[in-house]
mmCIF file of C-alpha atoms in Angstrom:
data_model
loop_
_atom_site.group_PDB
_atom_site.id
_atom_site.type_symbol
_atom_site.label_atom_id
_atom_site.label_comp_id
_atom_site.label_asym_id
_atom_site.label_seq_id
_atom_site.Cartn_x
_atom_site.Cartn_y
_atom_site.Cartn_z
ATOM 1 C CA MET H 150 194.965 120.025 302.649
ATOM 2 C CA ASP H 151 192.452 120.758 305.091
ATOM 3 C CA THR H 152 192.206 116.783 306.272
ATOM 4 C CA THR H 153 189.999 115.304 309.143
ATOM 5 C CA GLN H 154 190.597 119.143 311.546
ATOM 6 C CA LYS H 155 186.919 118.288 312.511
ATOM 7 C CA SER H 156 186.537 114.205 313.671
ATOM 8 C CA CYS H 157 188.447 114.330 316.317
ATOM 9 C CA TYR H 158 186.007 114.877 319.469
ATOM 10 C CA THR H 159 185.406 112.273 321.514
ATOM 11 C CA TYR H 160 185.617 112.695 325.694
ATOM 12 C CA ARG H 161 185.149 110.636 328.291
ATOM 13 C CA ARG H 162 188.419 112.144 330.845
ATOM 14 C CA ARG H 163 190.582 115.472 330.607
ATOM 15 C CA VAL H 164 193.852 114.458 329.943
ATOM 16 C CA PRO H 165 196.388 117.289 329.854
ATOM 17 C CA PHE H 166 196.980 117.906 326.120
ATOM 18 C CA GLU H 167 200.320 117.397 326.273
ATOM 19 C CA LYS H 168 200.294 114.315 328.040
ATOM 20 C CA LEU H 169 197.923 112.294 325.412
ATOM 21 C CA THR H 170 199.284 109.804 323.317
ATOM 22 C CA LEU H 171 198.086 107.810 320.168
ATOM 23 C CA ALA H 172 195.587 106.220 321.641
ATOM 24 C CA ASP H 173 194.225 108.993 322.625
ATOM 25 C CA ASP H 174 190.898 109.848 318.979
ATOM 26 C CA PHE H 175 192.180 113.291 318.937
ATOM 27 C CA LEU H 176 195.581 112.992 318.585
ATOM 28 C CA PHE H 177 194.609 110.167 316.753
ATOM 29 C CA CYS H 178 193.458 111.235 313.601
ATOM 30 C CA LYS H 179 195.927 114.481 313.593
ATOM 31 C CA VAL H 180 198.925 112.276 313.711
ATOM 32 C CA MET H 181 196.800 110.220 310.478
ATOM 33 C CA GLN H 182 197.216 113.368 309.093
ATOM 34 C CA ASN H 183 201.408 113.110 307.888
ATOM 35 C CA GLU H 184 199.722 111.257 304.573
ATOM 36 C CA LYS H 185 202.720 108.824 304.490
ATOM 37 C CA LEU H 186 201.826 107.146 308.414
ATOM 38 C CA CYS H 187 198.201 106.667 307.592
ATOM 39 C CA LYS H 188 199.157 104.743 304.249
ATOM 40 C CA GLU H 189 201.592 102.468 305.345
ATOM 41 C CA LEU H 190 199.087 102.310 309.331
ATOM 42 C CA LEU H 191 196.592 101.105 306.279
ATOM 43 C CA GLU H 192 199.632 98.295 304.779
ATOM 44 C CA ILE H 193 200.438 96.442 308.003
ATOM 45 C CA ILE H 194 196.603 96.448 309.177
ATOM 46 C CA LEU H 195 195.067 94.869 305.257
ATOM 47 C CA HIS H 196 198.433 93.766 304.039
ATOM 48 C CA VAL H 197 197.716 95.494 300.596
ATOM 49 C CA LYS H 198 200.512 97.936 299.006
ATOM 50 C CA ILE H 199 198.922 101.068 298.466
ATOM 51 C CA ASP H 200 200.199 103.435 296.616
ATOM 52 C CA LYS H 201 199.177 106.913 297.147
ATOM 53 C CA ILE H 202 196.200 108.208 299.463
ATOM 54 C CA GLU H 203 194.380 111.792 299.719
ATOM 55 C CA TYR H 204 192.395 112.771 301.946
ATOM 56 C CA THR H 205 188.445 113.828 301.887
ATOM 57 C CA GLU H 206 186.830 116.479 302.476
ATOM 58 C CA SER H 207 183.186 113.855 303.240
ATOM 59 C CA GLN H 208 182.933 114.847 306.719
ATOM 60 C CA LYS H 209 180.606 118.005 305.324
ATOM 61 C CA VAL H 210 178.930 115.731 302.407
ATOM 62 C CA LEU H 211 178.348 112.875 306.198
ATOM 63 C CA ASP H 212 176.888 115.107 308.043
ATOM 64 C CA ASP H 213 174.635 116.153 305.268
ATOM 65 C CA ALA H 214 173.746 113.508 303.928
ATOM 66 C CA VAL H 215 172.243 111.368 306.443
ATOM 67 C CA ASP H 216 169.388 113.150 308.852
ATOM 68 C CA GLU H 217 168.346 111.494 311.897
ATOM 69 C CA LYS H 218 171.950 111.326 313.030
ATOM 70 C CA SER H 219 174.669 112.761 311.598
ATOM 71 C CA ILE H 220 178.430 110.865 312.268
ATOM 72 C CA ARG H 221 182.459 112.162 312.646
ATOM 73 C CA MET H 222 185.241 109.653 311.647
ATOM 74 C CA ASP H 223 188.357 110.575 312.045
ATOM 75 C CA VAL H 224 190.396 109.148 309.492
ATOM 76 C CA TYR H 225 189.410 108.708 306.415
ATOM 77 C CA VAL H 226 190.306 107.947 302.401
ATOM 78 C CA GLN H 227 190.721 106.620 299.588
ATOM 79 C CA ASP H 228 193.348 105.716 297.495
ATOM 80 C CA ASP H 229 194.590 105.689 294.278
ATOM 81 C CA LYS H 230 191.611 103.688 293.102
ATOM 82 C CA HIS H 231 189.196 104.871 294.723
ATOM 83 C CA THR H 232 188.997 102.413 297.539
ATOM 84 C CA ILE H 233 187.908 104.369 301.157
ATOM 85 C CA TYR H 234 189.396 103.270 304.181
ATOM 86 C CA ASP H 235 188.036 105.372 307.926
ATOM 87 C CA ILE H 236 190.257 104.527 310.453
ATOM 88 C CA GLU H 237 188.303 104.722 314.518
ATOM 89 C CA MET H 238 190.839 104.820 317.185
ATOM 90 C CA GLN H 239 188.809 103.334 320.299
ATOM 91 C CA THR H 240 189.238 102.799 323.262
ATOM 92 C CA SER H 241 185.719 102.016 324.940
ATOM 93 C CA ASN H 242 184.023 98.928 325.441
ATOM 94 C CA THR H 243 180.677 100.906 324.503
ATOM 95 C CA LYS H 244 179.349 96.769 323.297
ATOM 96 C CA GLU H 245 178.037 98.577 320.442
ATOM 97 C CA LEU H 246 180.442 98.798 318.100
ATOM 98 C CA PRO H 247 179.592 96.065 315.491
ATOM 99 C CA LYS H 248 176.290 98.031 315.022
ATOM 100 C CA ARG H 249 178.299 101.135 315.109
ATOM 101 C CA SER H 250 179.964 99.787 312.126
ATOM 102 C CA ARG H 251 176.350 98.614 309.670
ATOM 103 C CA TYR H 252 175.889 102.819 309.805
ATOM 104 C CA TYR H 253 179.222 103.209 309.705
ATOM 105 C CA HIS H 254 178.801 102.416 306.389
ATOM 106 C CA SER H 255 175.557 103.197 305.375
ATOM 107 C CA CYS H 256 177.324 106.522 306.028
ATOM 108 C CA ILE H 257 179.739 105.823 304.044
ATOM 109 C CA ASP H 258 177.419 104.684 301.215
ATOM 110 C CA LYS H 259 174.992 106.412 301.236
ATOM 111 C CA SER H 260 177.664 109.197 300.547
ATOM 112 C CA GLN H 261 178.972 108.289 297.421
ATOM 113 C CA ILE H 262 175.519 108.045 294.558
ATOM 114 C CA ALA H 263 173.286 109.817 294.774
ATOM 115 C CA LYS H 264 168.841 109.653 293.726
ATOM 116 C CA GLY H 265 168.444 106.606 290.932
ATOM 117 C CA GLU H 266 172.234 106.180 290.517
ATOM 118 C CA PRO H 267 173.414 102.634 289.769
ATOM 119 C CA TYR H 268 174.678 100.711 292.973
ATOM 120 C CA ASN H 269 177.118 99.995 290.917
ATOM 121 C CA LYS H 270 179.086 103.392 291.590
ATOM 122 C CA LEU H 271 179.184 102.081 295.127
ATOM 123 C CA ARG H 272 183.216 101.445 295.909
ATOM 124 C CA LYS H 273 184.935 98.967 298.004
ATOM 125 C CA THR H 274 185.050 99.898 301.619
ATOM 126 C CA TYR H 275 187.016 99.641 304.490
ATOM 127 C CA VAL H 276 186.228 100.563 308.175
ATOM 128 C CA ILE H 277 188.461 99.396 311.358
ATOM 129 C CA PHE H 278 188.499 100.543 314.670
ATOM 130 C CA ILE H 279 191.425 99.928 316.436
ATOM 131 C CA CYS H 280 190.134 98.945 319.873
ATOM 132 C CA THR H 281 193.115 98.778 323.151
ATOM 133 C CA PHE H 282 190.825 96.044 324.338
ATOM 134 C CA ASP H 283 188.915 93.017 322.490
ATOM 135 C CA LEU H 284 185.716 92.557 321.575
ATOM 136 C CA TYR H 285 185.542 89.611 321.434
ATOM 137 C CA ASP H 286 187.574 88.247 323.858
ATOM 138 C CA ARG H 287 189.294 85.251 321.340
ATOM 139 C CA ASN H 288 192.733 87.414 322.032
ATOM 140 C CA PHE H 289 192.757 87.492 317.988
ATOM 141 C CA ALA H 290 194.695 90.862 317.238
ATOM 142 C CA LYS H 291 192.126 91.488 314.314
ATOM 143 C CA TYR H 292 189.159 90.418 313.991
ATOM 144 C CA GLU H 293 188.441 91.030 309.482
ATOM 145 C CA PHE H 294 184.948 90.386 308.940
ATOM 146 C CA ASP H 295 182.389 90.099 305.676
ATOM 147 C CA THR H 296 179.677 89.015 304.307
ATOM 148 C CA ILE H 297 180.064 84.931 303.289
ATOM 149 C CA CYS H 298 177.473 82.241 303.286
ATOM 150 C CA LYS H 299 176.090 80.276 305.767
ATOM 151 C CA GLN H 300 175.087 77.088 303.363
ATOM 152 C CA ASP H 301 179.686 77.494 301.822
ATOM 153 C CA LYS H 302 181.442 79.407 303.760
ATOM 154 C CA SER H 303 183.642 79.791 300.399
ATOM 155 C CA LEU H 304 181.164 82.146 298.805
ATOM 156 C CA ILE H 305 181.746 85.288 299.392
ATOM 157 C CA LEU H 306 178.618 88.448 298.586
ATOM 158 C CA ALA H 307 180.998 90.797 296.880
ATOM 159 C CA ASP H 308 178.777 93.799 298.499
ATOM 160 C CA ASP H 309 183.463 94.602 299.155
ATOM 161 C CA ARG H 310 182.601 95.709 301.565
ATOM 162 C CA HIS H 311 185.217 95.020 304.627
ATOM 163 C CA THR H 312 185.487 95.594 308.090
ATOM 164 C CA ILE H 313 187.592 94.927 310.362
ATOM 165 C CA PHE H 314 188.772 95.429 314.839
ATOM 166 C CA VAL H 315 191.665 95.245 315.196
ATOM 167 C CA ASN H 316 192.536 95.028 319.449
ATOM 168 C CA ALA H 317 195.884 96.181 320.755
ATOM 169 C CA GLU H 318 196.166 93.367 323.353
ATOM 170 C CA GLY H 319 195.679 90.909 320.660
ATOM 171 C CA VAL H 320 198.565 88.233 319.924
ATOM 172 C CA THR H 321 199.801 88.009 316.614
ATOM 173 C CA ASN H 322 202.875 86.317 314.476
ATOM 174 C CA ASP H 323 203.322 89.398 312.207
ATOM 175 C CA GLN H 324 205.554 91.526 313.567
ATOM 176 C CA GLN H 325 204.400 95.195 311.890
ATOM 177 C CA LEU H 326 201.449 95.016 313.384
ATOM 178 C CA LYS H 327 202.871 93.419 317.118
ATOM 179 C CA GLU H 328 205.767 96.509 316.562
ATOM 180 C CA PHE H 329 202.090 99.232 316.359
ATOM 181 C CA LEU H 330 200.019 97.508 318.139
ATOM 182 C CA HIS H 331 202.824 97.202 321.639
ATOM 183 C CA TYR H 332 203.801 100.427 320.870
ATOM 184 C CA LEU H 333 199.461 102.092 321.409
ATOM 185 C CA GLN H 334 199.877 100.553 324.189
ATOM 186 C CA THR H 335 203.061 101.588 325.483
ATOM 187 C CA GLY H 336 204.424 103.868 324.143
ATOM 188 C CA LYS H 337 208.170 102.591 323.877
ATOM 189 C CA ILE H 338 209.410 101.980 319.995
ATOM 190 C CA THR H 339 211.706 99.756 318.628
ATOM 191 C CA LYS H 340 214.531 100.463 315.717
ATOM 192 C CA THR H 341 211.466 99.598 312.808
ATOM 193 C CA PRO H 342 210.893 103.192 310.048
ATOM 194 C CA PHE H 343 207.331 103.349 311.098
ATOM 195 C CA ILE H 344 207.534 103.087 315.043
ATOM 196 C CA LEU H 345 210.802 105.517 314.662
ATOM 197 C CA ASP H 346 208.739 107.855 311.765
ATOM 198 C CA LEU H 347 204.875 107.711 314.114
ATOM 199 C CA ASN H 348 206.679 108.540 317.209
ATOM 200 C CA ARG H 349 208.480 111.170 315.652
ATOM 201 C CA GLU H 350 205.204 112.433 314.762
ATOM 202 C CA VAL H 351 203.663 111.732 317.817
ATOM 203 C CA LYS H 352 205.982 114.011 319.136
ATOM 204 C CA LEU H 353 205.923 117.196 316.857
ATOM 205 C CA ALA H 354 201.977 117.250 317.197
ATOM 206 C CA SER H 355 202.077 116.461 321.412
ATOM 207 C CA ARG H 356 203.345 120.414 320.499
ATOM 208 C CA ASN H 357 201.747 122.371 318.461
ATOM 209 C CA SER H 358 200.764 124.977 319.975
ATOM 210 C CA LYS H 359 197.687 125.276 317.891
ATOM 211 C CA TRP H 360 196.472 121.331 317.889
ATOM 212 C CA LYS H 361 197.019 122.506 321.152
ATOM 213 C CA GLU H 362 194.197 125.308 321.663
ATOM 214 C CA GLU H 363 191.672 123.906 319.500
ATOM 215 C CA TYR H 364 192.104 120.588 322.286
ATOM 216 C CA ASP H 365 191.361 122.908 324.744
ATOM 217 C CA MET H 366 188.539 124.356 323.263
ATOM 218 C CA LEU H 367 186.857 121.308 321.953
ATOM 219 C CA LEU H 368 187.905 120.088 325.687
ATOM 220 C CA ALA H 369 185.824 122.927 327.266
ATOM 221 C CA TYR H 370 182.748 122.577 325.175
ATOM 222 C CA ASP H 371 182.931 119.729 325.791
ATOM 223 C CA GLU H 372 182.656 119.447 329.851
ATOM 224 C CA ARG H 373 180.570 122.157 329.143
ATOM 225 C CA LYS H 374 177.848 120.274 327.699
ATOM 226 C CA GLN H 375 177.713 117.817 330.738
ATOM 227 C CA LYS H 376 176.701 120.594 332.887
ATOM 228 C CA GLU H 377 173.932 120.925 331.370
ATOM 229 C CA GLY H 378 173.395 118.143 330.694
ATOM 230 C CA GLN H 379 173.805 117.214 334.660
ATOM 231 C CA GLU H 380 171.595 120.801 335.109
ATOM 232 C CA GLN H 381 169.235 119.594 332.897
ATOM 233 C CA VAL H 382 168.455 116.223 335.372
ATOM 234 C CA ILE H 383 168.208 118.197 338.596
ATOM 235 C CA LEU H 384 166.636 120.640 336.609
ATOM 236 C CA ARG H 385 164.086 117.489 336.455
ATOM 237 C CA ALA H 386 163.990 115.846 340.191
ATOM 238 C CA LEU H 387 163.083 119.542 341.128
ATOM 239 C CA GLN H 388 160.022 119.126 340.123
ATOM 240 C CA LYS H 389 159.293 116.334 342.344
ATOM 241 C CA HIS H 390 160.713 116.625 344.846
ATOM 242 C CA SER H 391 162.669 119.133 347.631
ATOM 243 C CA PRO H 392 166.297 120.695 346.859
ATOM 244 C CA GLU H 393 167.330 118.995 350.591
ATOM 245 C CA VAL H 394 166.238 115.733 348.441
ATOM 246 C CA VAL H 395 167.523 116.508 345.421
ATOM 247 C CA ALA H 396 170.628 116.915 346.679
ATOM 248 C CA GLU H 397 171.015 114.028 349.075
ATOM 249 C CA PHE H 398 170.016 111.609 346.644
ATOM 250 C CA LEU H 399 171.987 112.870 343.358
ATOM 251 C CA ASP H 400 175.591 113.010 345.952
ATOM 252 C CA ILE H 401 175.802 116.480 344.837
ATOM 253 C CA PRO H 402 176.040 120.090 347.589
ATOM 254 C CA LEU H 403 173.227 121.691 348.850
ATOM 255 C CA GLU H 404 174.726 124.497 347.426
ATOM 256 C CA GLU H 405 174.814 123.753 344.169
ATOM 257 C CA ILE H 406 171.314 121.992 343.906
ATOM 258 C CA GLU H 407 169.932 125.682 345.022
ATOM 259 C CA GLU H 408 172.475 127.996 342.843
ATOM 260 C CA ILE H 409 170.864 125.986 339.579
ATOM 261 C CA GLN H 410 167.083 126.509 341.633
ATOM 262 C CA LYS H 411 168.019 130.216 341.092
ATOM 263 C CA LYS H 412 169.391 130.304 338.400
ATOM 264 C CA SER H 413 166.318 128.434 337.173
ATOM 265 C CA ASP H 414 163.480 130.718 338.850
ATOM 266 C CA PHE H 415 165.735 133.744 337.130
ATOM 267 C CA THR H 416 164.984 132.778 333.335
ATOM 268 C CA GLU H 417 161.816 132.286 333.748
#
């Protein structure tokens, strides 16, 4: 079954494929293609019993549903009760995760109902960010958010929208969650079945030649886009300054600046 093959595109550093850990979103979403492990992880985070999950082809739907800004989700599954779960691995605190979670919920909602359909068709959704940092600096291993009434906090808005930020640095008495977060941070295994199975799947994934080829190709694409972006900055700077000034200001060798300028003159 085709699961999340288009969803692993976040790169901020070049790491050899063999050295990727579960904290890297590429390897994470590959490992989470294991239905049993994905289901168990959801049960550990949410403290619920899930009979079965299934992977969907919602990546294409989400891209088509949003005109201005499409998104790629790491792990997108639904259970036998049609509850939708989106799990994201996050290693960089961009300070925008709360708003990003709002946007993800919006995209999921748009993909569920067509124009004119009743809102009651919207399913229960969970957007879960597994973070290697403490987003709120409260030392909780898990921050769970629902919409509640300010005047009466026992009154919850029944919109079936739930957002969770898991904090790998946080403290918890939940032994299963604690062991998962410890493994996520250190790679050290315990003798519990889930961690053993998880580590085994990580090792298998790191030896998958097809996934290595995909990873290397995506890295090459990412580096090319970064280089193209840098060249655009240099060309804009050259419109106002000499190559020598641009080279000194951007701390880039003058030869590279001149080469970019020559290439631009040639294409024009």
